[in-house]
Amino acid sequence: MSAELILTGARAGYHTIEVLHGLDLTIPAGKVTALLGVNGAGKSTTLRVLAGVLPLRSGSLTWRDRTITRMSTVDRARAGLMLVPDERAVFASLTVRENLQVIVEASGQRDISPALEAFPRLAEAKRLTQRAGTLSGGERRMLALARALLAQPKVLLVDELSLGLSPKIASELFEWLATVAVGGTTVVLADQYTEEALNLADVVYVLHRGECSFVGDPAELKPTVPAEPV
């Protein structure tokens, strides 16, 4: 498998606290890579480093043979490296339609129909005119993913997809991610230990206190990993 992203010797953190301690990752192109671990393992921090939201203190990041360690978050997003953070990245004061239209205008797309086809619930008339801040948690998550879809990402970084969602909604979103991956988009998913994440992933990294404690085939973890988050 060819590599999409290569993170080498990554050290990063917040203020005086170092969260990642020399982490190495190789993300295969066109596949789903799952970063698993309990809260505080460094999963979200790793995604923020990949997206450029959090700078590296040391180490390097390569994207398709190009070093992007110092590339800005905006430039990474424009180039197709898209982060969907766990705080549900939507404009709460705008309607669903306005949230999607912002991305369409910024990315030069013609309309919002691909997002509405992917998430039919958002296409309902009452929801299109509903302010994003009043949507349910699952609907806000759908809207955040729909916004990312309209940007036509080459790499989609998704943080805690199932966090706080009902099993039914979480299952629907994992199914959508599977479709995105089949279409050739590289997906990096940070999640706790869930059966859905293991079933979706081609490669799994287990993080523990900012370091990698396992990397390999998801099938190697399925017999021992609990279905419910730790």
PDB file of C-alpha atoms in Angstrom:
ATOM      1  CA  MET A   1       0.000   0.000   0.000  1.00  0.00           C
ATOM      2  CA  SER A   2       1.277   3.460  -0.857  1.00  0.00           C
ATOM      3  CA  ALA A   3       1.521   5.982   1.955  1.00  0.00           C
ATOM      4  CA  GLU A   4      -0.730   9.049   2.068  1.00  0.00           C
ATOM      5  CA  LEU A   5       0.638  10.625   5.252  1.00  0.00           C
ATOM      6  CA  ILE A   6       3.810   9.863   7.184  1.00  0.00           C
ATOM      7  CA  LEU A   7       4.196  11.325  10.652  1.00  0.00           C
ATOM      8  CA  THR A   8       7.674  10.871  12.097  1.00  0.00           C
ATOM      9  CA  GLY A   9       8.875  11.489  15.643  1.00  0.00           C
ATOM     10  CA  ALA A  10       5.890  13.668  16.476  1.00  0.00           C
ATOM     11  CA  ARG A  11       6.029  15.603  19.724  1.00  0.00           C
ATOM     12  CA  ALA A  12       3.145  17.961  20.438  1.00  0.00           C
ATOM     13  CA  GLY A  13       1.005  19.195  23.281  1.00  0.00           C
ATOM     14  CA  TYR A  14      -0.663  22.101  24.998  1.00  0.00           C
ATOM     15  CA  HIS A  15       1.239  24.781  26.934  1.00  0.00           C
ATOM     16  CA  THR A  16       3.698  22.937  29.188  1.00  0.00           C
ATOM     17  CA  ILE A  17       2.082  19.514  28.763  1.00  0.00           C
ATOM     18  CA  GLU A  18       3.455  17.200  26.102  1.00  0.00           C
ATOM     19  CA  VAL A  19       0.817  14.768  24.793  1.00  0.00           C
ATOM     20  CA  LEU A  20       2.579  13.030  21.908  1.00  0.00           C
ATOM     21  CA  HIS A  21       5.982  11.568  22.702  1.00  0.00           C
ATOM     22  CA  GLY A  22       7.770  10.820  19.433  1.00  0.00           C
ATOM     23  CA  LEU A  23       4.776   9.244  17.672  1.00  0.00           C
ATOM     24  CA  ASP A  24       5.268   7.581  14.266  1.00  0.00           C
ATOM     25  CA  LEU A  25       2.346   6.920  11.898  1.00  0.00           C
ATOM     26  CA  THR A  26       2.084   5.756   8.304  1.00  0.00           C
ATOM     27  CA  ILE A  27      -1.386   6.329   6.839  1.00  0.00           C
ATOM     28  CA  PRO A  28      -2.044   4.241   3.692  1.00  0.00           C
ATOM     29  CA  ALA A  29      -3.656   5.970   0.719  1.00  0.00           C
ATOM     30  CA  GLY A  30      -7.284   5.184  -0.049  1.00  0.00           C
ATOM     31  CA  LYS A  31      -7.755   3.166   3.134  1.00  0.00           C
ATOM     32  CA  VAL A  32      -9.339   3.648   6.557  1.00  0.00           C
ATOM     33  CA  THR A  33      -6.919   4.019   9.445  1.00  0.00           C
ATOM     34  CA  ALA A  34      -8.371   3.918  12.955  1.00  0.00           C
ATOM     35  CA  LEU A  35      -6.641   5.565  15.902  1.00  0.00           C
ATOM     36  CA  LEU A  36      -8.017   3.838  18.974  1.00  0.00           C
ATOM     37  CA  GLY A  37      -7.531   4.437  22.668  1.00  0.00           C
ATOM     38  CA  VAL A  38      -9.179   5.657  25.831  1.00  0.00           C
ATOM     39  CA  ASN A  39      -9.680   9.340  26.630  1.00  0.00           C
ATOM     40  CA  GLY A  40      -6.327  11.072  26.968  1.00  0.00           C
ATOM     41  CA  ALA A  41      -4.463   8.616  24.739  1.00  0.00           C
ATOM     42  CA  GLY A  42      -3.566  11.333  22.210  1.00  0.00           C
ATOM     43  CA  LYS A  43      -6.048  10.538  19.430  1.00  0.00           C
ATOM     44  CA  SER A  44      -7.523  14.024  19.023  1.00  0.00           C
ATOM     45  CA  THR A  45      -4.116  15.620  19.397  1.00  0.00           C
ATOM     46  CA  THR A  46      -2.799  13.455  16.571  1.00  0.00           C
ATOM     47  CA  LEU A  47      -5.612  14.528  14.242  1.00  0.00           C
ATOM     48  CA  ARG A  48      -5.013  18.187  15.109  1.00  0.00           C
ATOM     49  CA  VAL A  49      -1.344  17.755  14.260  1.00  0.00           C
ATOM     50  CA  LEU A  50      -2.231  16.161  10.914  1.00  0.00           C
ATOM     51  CA  ALA A  51      -4.663  19.001  10.140  1.00  0.00           C
ATOM     52  CA  GLY A  52      -2.198  21.680  11.202  1.00  0.00           C
ATOM     53  CA  VAL A  53      -4.405  22.979  14.018  1.00  0.00           C
ATOM     54  CA  LEU A  54      -1.686  22.075  16.523  1.00  0.00           C
ATOM     55  CA  PRO A  55       1.960  22.637  15.544  1.00  0.00           C
ATOM     56  CA  LEU A  56       4.626  20.021  16.030  1.00  0.00           C
ATOM     57  CA  ARG A  57       7.214  20.747  18.689  1.00  0.00           C
ATOM     58  CA  SER A  58       9.496  18.345  16.866  1.00  0.00           C
ATOM     59  CA  GLY A  59       9.160  15.742  14.165  1.00  0.00           C
ATOM     60  CA  SER A  60       7.894  15.943  10.591  1.00  0.00           C
ATOM     61  CA  LEU A  61       4.807  15.325   8.466  1.00  0.00           C
ATOM     62  CA  THR A  62       4.892  14.237   4.833  1.00  0.00           C
ATOM     63  CA  TRP A  63       1.874  14.169   2.528  1.00  0.00           C
ATOM     64  CA  ARG A  64       2.321  12.288  -0.714  1.00  0.00           C
ATOM     65  CA  ASP A  65       6.103  12.762  -0.640  1.00  0.00           C
ATOM     66  CA  ARG A  66       5.814  16.489   0.158  1.00  0.00           C
ATOM     67  CA  THR A  67       6.888  17.808   3.551  1.00  0.00           C
ATOM     68  CA  ILE A  68       4.015  19.871   4.988  1.00  0.00           C
ATOM     69  CA  THR A  69       5.227  20.256   8.576  1.00  0.00           C
ATOM     70  CA  ARG A  70       5.015  24.053   8.349  1.00  0.00           C
ATOM     71  CA  MET A  71       2.008  24.282   6.017  1.00  0.00           C
ATOM     72  CA  SER A  72      -0.885  26.264   7.516  1.00  0.00           C
ATOM     73  CA  THR A  73      -4.229  24.750   8.458  1.00  0.00           C
ATOM     74  CA  VAL A  74      -5.981  26.765   5.756  1.00  0.00           C
ATOM     75  CA  ASP A  75      -3.581  25.648   3.039  1.00  0.00           C
ATOM     76  CA  ARG A  76      -3.912  22.017   4.118  1.00  0.00           C
ATOM     77  CA  ALA A  77      -7.697  22.281   3.966  1.00  0.00           C
ATOM     78  CA  ARG A  78      -7.571  23.912   0.540  1.00  0.00           C
ATOM     79  CA  ALA A  79      -5.307  21.107  -0.657  1.00  0.00           C
ATOM     80  CA  GLY A  80      -7.816  18.503   0.554  1.00  0.00           C
ATOM     81  CA  LEU A  81      -6.775  17.615   4.103  1.00  0.00           C
ATOM     82  CA  MET A  82     -10.054  18.063   6.006  1.00  0.00           C
ATOM     83  CA  LEU A  83     -10.663  17.742   9.761  1.00  0.00           C
ATOM     84  CA  VAL A  84     -14.107  17.073  11.271  1.00  0.00           C
ATOM     85  CA  PRO A  85     -13.496  17.725  14.990  1.00  0.00           C
ATOM     86  CA  ASP A  86     -15.437  16.122  17.816  1.00  0.00           C
ATOM     87  CA  GLU A  87     -17.027  19.439  18.800  1.00  0.00           C
ATOM     88  CA  ARG A  88     -19.211  19.202  15.680  1.00  0.00           C
ATOM     89  CA  ALA A  89     -17.873  21.914  13.380  1.00  0.00           C
ATOM     90  CA  VAL A  90     -20.985  23.811  12.302  1.00  0.00           C
ATOM     91  CA  PHE A  91     -22.086  27.434  12.482  1.00  0.00           C
ATOM     92  CA  ALA A  92     -24.743  27.279  15.183  1.00  0.00           C
ATOM     93  CA  SER A  93     -26.443  30.557  14.234  1.00  0.00           C
ATOM     94  CA  LEU A  94     -26.815  29.652  10.549  1.00  0.00           C
ATOM     95  CA  THR A  95     -29.450  27.372   9.063  1.00  0.00           C
ATOM     96  CA  VAL A  96     -28.568  23.965   7.653  1.00  0.00           C
ATOM     97  CA  ARG A  97     -28.817  25.346   4.114  1.00  0.00           C
ATOM     98  CA  GLU A  98     -26.596  28.318   4.979  1.00  0.00           C
ATOM     99  CA  ASN A  99     -23.993  26.039   6.578  1.00  0.00           C
ATOM    100  CA  LEU A 100     -23.771  24.021   3.391  1.00  0.00           C
ATOM    101  CA  GLN A 101     -23.894  27.058   1.112  1.00  0.00           C
ATOM    102  CA  VAL A 102     -20.853  28.561   2.826  1.00  0.00           C
ATOM    103  CA  ILE A 103     -18.789  25.522   1.840  1.00  0.00           C
ATOM    104  CA  VAL A 104     -20.178  25.465  -1.698  1.00  0.00           C
ATOM    105  CA  GLU A 105     -19.196  29.089  -2.260  1.00  0.00           C
ATOM    106  CA  ALA A 106     -15.762  28.631  -0.704  1.00  0.00           C
ATOM    107  CA  SER A 107     -14.935  25.501  -2.689  1.00  0.00           C
ATOM    108  CA  GLY A 108     -16.396  26.604  -6.012  1.00  0.00           C
ATOM    109  CA  GLN A 109     -18.978  23.822  -6.168  1.00  0.00           C
ATOM    110  CA  ARG A 110     -22.284  24.392  -7.942  1.00  0.00           C
ATOM    111  CA  ASP A 111     -24.827  23.225  -5.391  1.00  0.00           C
ATOM    112  CA  ILE A 112     -25.428  21.451  -2.087  1.00  0.00           C
ATOM    113  CA  SER A 113     -27.248  18.448  -3.567  1.00  0.00           C
ATOM    114  CA  PRO A 114     -24.400  15.912  -3.004  1.00  0.00           C
ATOM    115  CA  ALA A 115     -24.574  16.614   0.736  1.00  0.00           C
ATOM    116  CA  LEU A 116     -28.354  16.263   0.829  1.00  0.00           C
ATOM    117  CA  GLU A 117     -28.208  13.014  -1.130  1.00  0.00           C
ATOM    118  CA  ALA A 118     -25.663  11.637   1.332  1.00  0.00           C
ATOM    119  CA  PHE A 119     -27.735  12.718   4.354  1.00  0.00           C
ATOM    120  CA  PRO A 120     -31.440  12.720   3.373  1.00  0.00           C
ATOM    121  CA  ARG A 121     -32.485  13.765   6.862  1.00  0.00           C
ATOM    122  CA  LEU A 122     -30.886  17.156   6.269  1.00  0.00           C
ATOM    123  CA  ALA A 123     -32.842  17.543   3.033  1.00  0.00           C
ATOM    124  CA  GLU A 124     -36.178  17.721   4.820  1.00  0.00           C
ATOM    125  CA  ALA A 125     -37.688  21.178   4.341  1.00  0.00           C
ATOM    126  CA  LYS A 126     -38.039  21.869   8.052  1.00  0.00           C
ATOM    127  CA  ARG A 127     -34.396  21.000   8.692  1.00  0.00           C
ATOM    128  CA  LEU A 128     -32.960  22.980   5.782  1.00  0.00           C
ATOM    129  CA  THR A 129     -34.322  26.142   7.378  1.00  0.00           C
ATOM    130  CA  GLN A 130     -33.528  25.099  10.951  1.00  0.00           C
ATOM    131  CA  ARG A 131     -30.630  26.748  12.770  1.00  0.00           C
ATOM    132  CA  ALA A 132     -27.760  24.307  13.226  1.00  0.00           C
ATOM    133  CA  GLY A 133     -27.520  25.034  16.927  1.00  0.00           C
ATOM    134  CA  THR A 134     -30.994  23.610  17.487  1.00  0.00           C
ATOM    135  CA  LEU A 135     -30.330  20.290  15.739  1.00  0.00           C
ATOM    136  CA  SER A 136     -29.880  17.073  17.678  1.00  0.00           C
ATOM    137  CA  GLY A 137     -26.341  15.855  18.304  1.00  0.00           C
ATOM    138  CA  GLY A 138     -26.609  13.274  15.536  1.00  0.00           C
ATOM    139  CA  GLU A 139     -27.968  15.815  13.062  1.00  0.00           C
ATOM    140  CA  ARG A 140     -25.169  18.268  13.850  1.00  0.00           C
ATOM    141  CA  ARG A 141     -22.690  15.474  13.276  1.00  0.00           C
ATOM    142  CA  MET A 142     -24.336  14.734   9.915  1.00  0.00           C
ATOM    143  CA  LEU A 143     -24.138  18.404   8.981  1.00  0.00           C
ATOM    144  CA  ALA A 144     -20.452  18.583   9.900  1.00  0.00           C
ATOM    145  CA  LEU A 145     -19.739  15.542   7.714  1.00  0.00           C
ATOM    146  CA  ALA A 146     -21.905  16.936   4.906  1.00  0.00           C
ATOM    147  CA  ARG A 147     -19.894  20.160   4.976  1.00  0.00           C
ATOM    148  CA  ALA A 148     -16.675  18.168   4.728  1.00  0.00           C
ATOM    149  CA  LEU A 149     -18.091  16.136   1.828  1.00  0.00           C
ATOM    150  CA  LEU A 150     -18.834  19.289  -0.174  1.00  0.00           C
ATOM    151  CA  ALA A 151     -15.191  20.322   0.150  1.00  0.00           C
ATOM    152  CA  GLN A 152     -14.253  17.135  -1.762  1.00  0.00           C
ATOM    153  CA  PRO A 153     -11.454  16.077   0.614  1.00  0.00           C
ATOM    154  CA  LYS A 154      -8.579  13.861  -0.414  1.00  0.00           C
ATOM    155  CA  VAL A 155      -8.003  12.964   3.245  1.00  0.00           C
ATOM    156  CA  LEU A 156     -10.816  13.035   5.801  1.00  0.00           C
ATOM    157  CA  LEU A 157      -9.835  13.236   9.473  1.00  0.00           C
ATOM    158  CA  VAL A 158     -12.785  12.359  11.724  1.00  0.00           C
ATOM    159  CA  ASP A 159     -12.595  12.745  15.488  1.00  0.00           C
ATOM    160  CA  GLU A 160     -14.799  10.656  17.822  1.00  0.00           C
ATOM    161  CA  LEU A 161     -17.520   9.871  15.287  1.00  0.00           C
ATOM    162  CA  SER A 162     -19.670   7.909  17.739  1.00  0.00           C
ATOM    163  CA  LEU A 163     -19.238  10.163  20.771  1.00  0.00           C
ATOM    164  CA  GLY A 164     -22.577  10.882  22.470  1.00  0.00           C
ATOM    165  CA  LEU A 165     -24.675   9.386  19.677  1.00  0.00           C
ATOM    166  CA  SER A 166     -27.255   6.625  19.781  1.00  0.00           C
ATOM    167  CA  PRO A 167     -26.085   3.275  18.373  1.00  0.00           C
ATOM    168  CA  LYS A 168     -28.487   3.672  15.411  1.00  0.00           C
ATOM    169  CA  ILE A 169     -27.191   7.096  14.380  1.00  0.00           C
ATOM    170  CA  ALA A 170     -23.578   6.069  14.966  1.00  0.00           C
ATOM    171  CA  SER A 171     -24.109   3.019  12.754  1.00  0.00           C
ATOM    172  CA  GLU A 172     -25.526   5.205   9.967  1.00  0.00           C
ATOM    173  CA  LEU A 173     -22.502   7.501  10.096  1.00  0.00           C
ATOM    174  CA  PHE A 174     -20.048   4.608  10.027  1.00  0.00           C
ATOM    175  CA  GLU A 175     -21.863   3.260   6.962  1.00  0.00           C
ATOM    176  CA  TRP A 176     -21.466   6.660   5.301  1.00  0.00           C
ATOM    177  CA  LEU A 177     -17.745   6.688   6.079  1.00  0.00           C
ATOM    178  CA  ALA A 178     -17.420   3.248   4.526  1.00  0.00           C
ATOM    179  CA  THR A 179     -18.982   4.602   1.332  1.00  0.00           C
ATOM    180  CA  VAL A 180     -16.563   7.536   1.319  1.00  0.00           C
ATOM    181  CA  ALA A 181     -13.620   5.170   1.710  1.00  0.00           C
ATOM    182  CA  VAL A 182     -14.830   2.934  -1.122  1.00  0.00           C
ATOM    183  CA  GLY A 183     -14.851   6.049  -3.300  1.00  0.00           C
ATOM    184  CA  GLY A 184     -11.105   6.422  -2.780  1.00  0.00           C
ATOM    185  CA  THR A 185     -10.893   9.026  -0.017  1.00  0.00           C
ATOM    186  CA  THR A 186      -8.281   8.317   2.633  1.00  0.00           C
ATOM    187  CA  VAL A 187      -9.960   8.256   6.053  1.00  0.00           C
ATOM    188  CA  VAL A 188      -8.328   8.634   9.453  1.00  0.00           C
ATOM    189  CA  LEU A 189     -10.777   7.927  12.252  1.00  0.00           C
ATOM    190  CA  ALA A 190     -10.072   8.604  15.927  1.00  0.00           C
ATOM    191  CA  ASP A 191     -12.404   6.678  18.189  1.00  0.00           C
ATOM    192  CA  GLN A 192     -12.561   4.741  21.401  1.00  0.00           C
ATOM    193  CA  TYR A 193     -12.697   0.949  21.242  1.00  0.00           C
ATOM    194  CA  THR A 194     -15.868   0.298  19.207  1.00  0.00           C
ATOM    195  CA  GLU A 195     -16.855  -2.645  17.076  1.00  0.00           C
ATOM    196  CA  GLU A 196     -17.868  -0.299  14.244  1.00  0.00           C
ATOM    197  CA  ALA A 197     -14.423   1.299  14.117  1.00  0.00           C
ATOM    198  CA  LEU A 198     -12.721  -2.085  13.979  1.00  0.00           C
ATOM    199  CA  ASN A 199     -15.068  -3.332  11.262  1.00  0.00           C
ATOM    200  CA  LEU A 200     -14.471  -0.214   9.157  1.00  0.00           C
ATOM    201  CA  ALA A 201     -10.698   0.051   9.506  1.00  0.00           C
ATOM    202  CA  ASP A 202      -8.058  -1.452   7.255  1.00  0.00           C
ATOM    203  CA  VAL A 203      -5.270  -0.547   9.681  1.00  0.00           C
ATOM    204  CA  VAL A 204      -5.439   0.119  13.421  1.00  0.00           C
ATOM    205  CA  TYR A 205      -3.133   2.080  15.675  1.00  0.00           C
ATOM    206  CA  VAL A 206      -3.749   1.817  19.410  1.00  0.00           C
ATOM    207  CA  LEU A 207      -2.466   4.856  21.269  1.00  0.00           C
ATOM    208  CA  HIS A 208      -1.559   4.887  24.946  1.00  0.00           C
ATOM    209  CA  ARG A 209      -0.338   8.035  26.661  1.00  0.00           C
ATOM    210  CA  GLY A 210       0.843   9.602  23.436  1.00  0.00           C
ATOM    211  CA  GLU A 211       2.683   6.574  22.115  1.00  0.00           C
ATOM    212  CA  CYS A 212       1.757   3.662  19.868  1.00  0.00           C
ATOM    213  CA  SER A 213       1.185   0.382  21.702  1.00  0.00           C
ATOM    214  CA  PHE A 214      -0.119  -1.578  18.692  1.00  0.00           C
ATOM    215  CA  VAL A 215      -0.279  -1.248  14.913  1.00  0.00           C
ATOM    216  CA  GLY A 216      -1.704  -3.838  12.573  1.00  0.00           C
ATOM    217  CA  ASP A 217      -4.763  -5.652  11.285  1.00  0.00           C
ATOM    218  CA  PRO A 218      -8.050  -4.904  13.110  1.00  0.00           C
ATOM    219  CA  ALA A 219      -8.773  -8.639  13.197  1.00  0.00           C
ATOM    220  CA  GLU A 220      -5.956  -9.066  15.692  1.00  0.00           C
ATOM    221  CA  LEU A 221      -7.814  -6.876  18.186  1.00  0.00           C
ATOM    222  CA  LYS A 222     -11.403  -8.025  17.711  1.00  0.00           C
ATOM    223  CA  PRO A 223     -11.239 -11.018  20.078  1.00  0.00           C
ATOM    224  CA  THR A 224      -9.938  -8.885  22.948  1.00  0.00           C
ATOM    225  CA  VAL A 225     -11.428  -5.386  22.483  1.00  0.00           C
ATOM    226  CA  PRO A 226     -14.790  -4.709  24.160  1.00  0.00           C
ATOM    227  CA  ALA A 227     -17.653  -3.564  21.944  1.00  0.00           C
ATOM    228  CA  GLU A 228     -18.512  -0.665  24.261  1.00  0.00           C
ATOM    229  CA  PRO A 229     -16.166   2.337  24.776  1.00  0.00           C
ATOM    230  CA  VAL A 230     -13.856   2.088  27.755  1.00  0.00           C
TER     231      VAL A 230
END
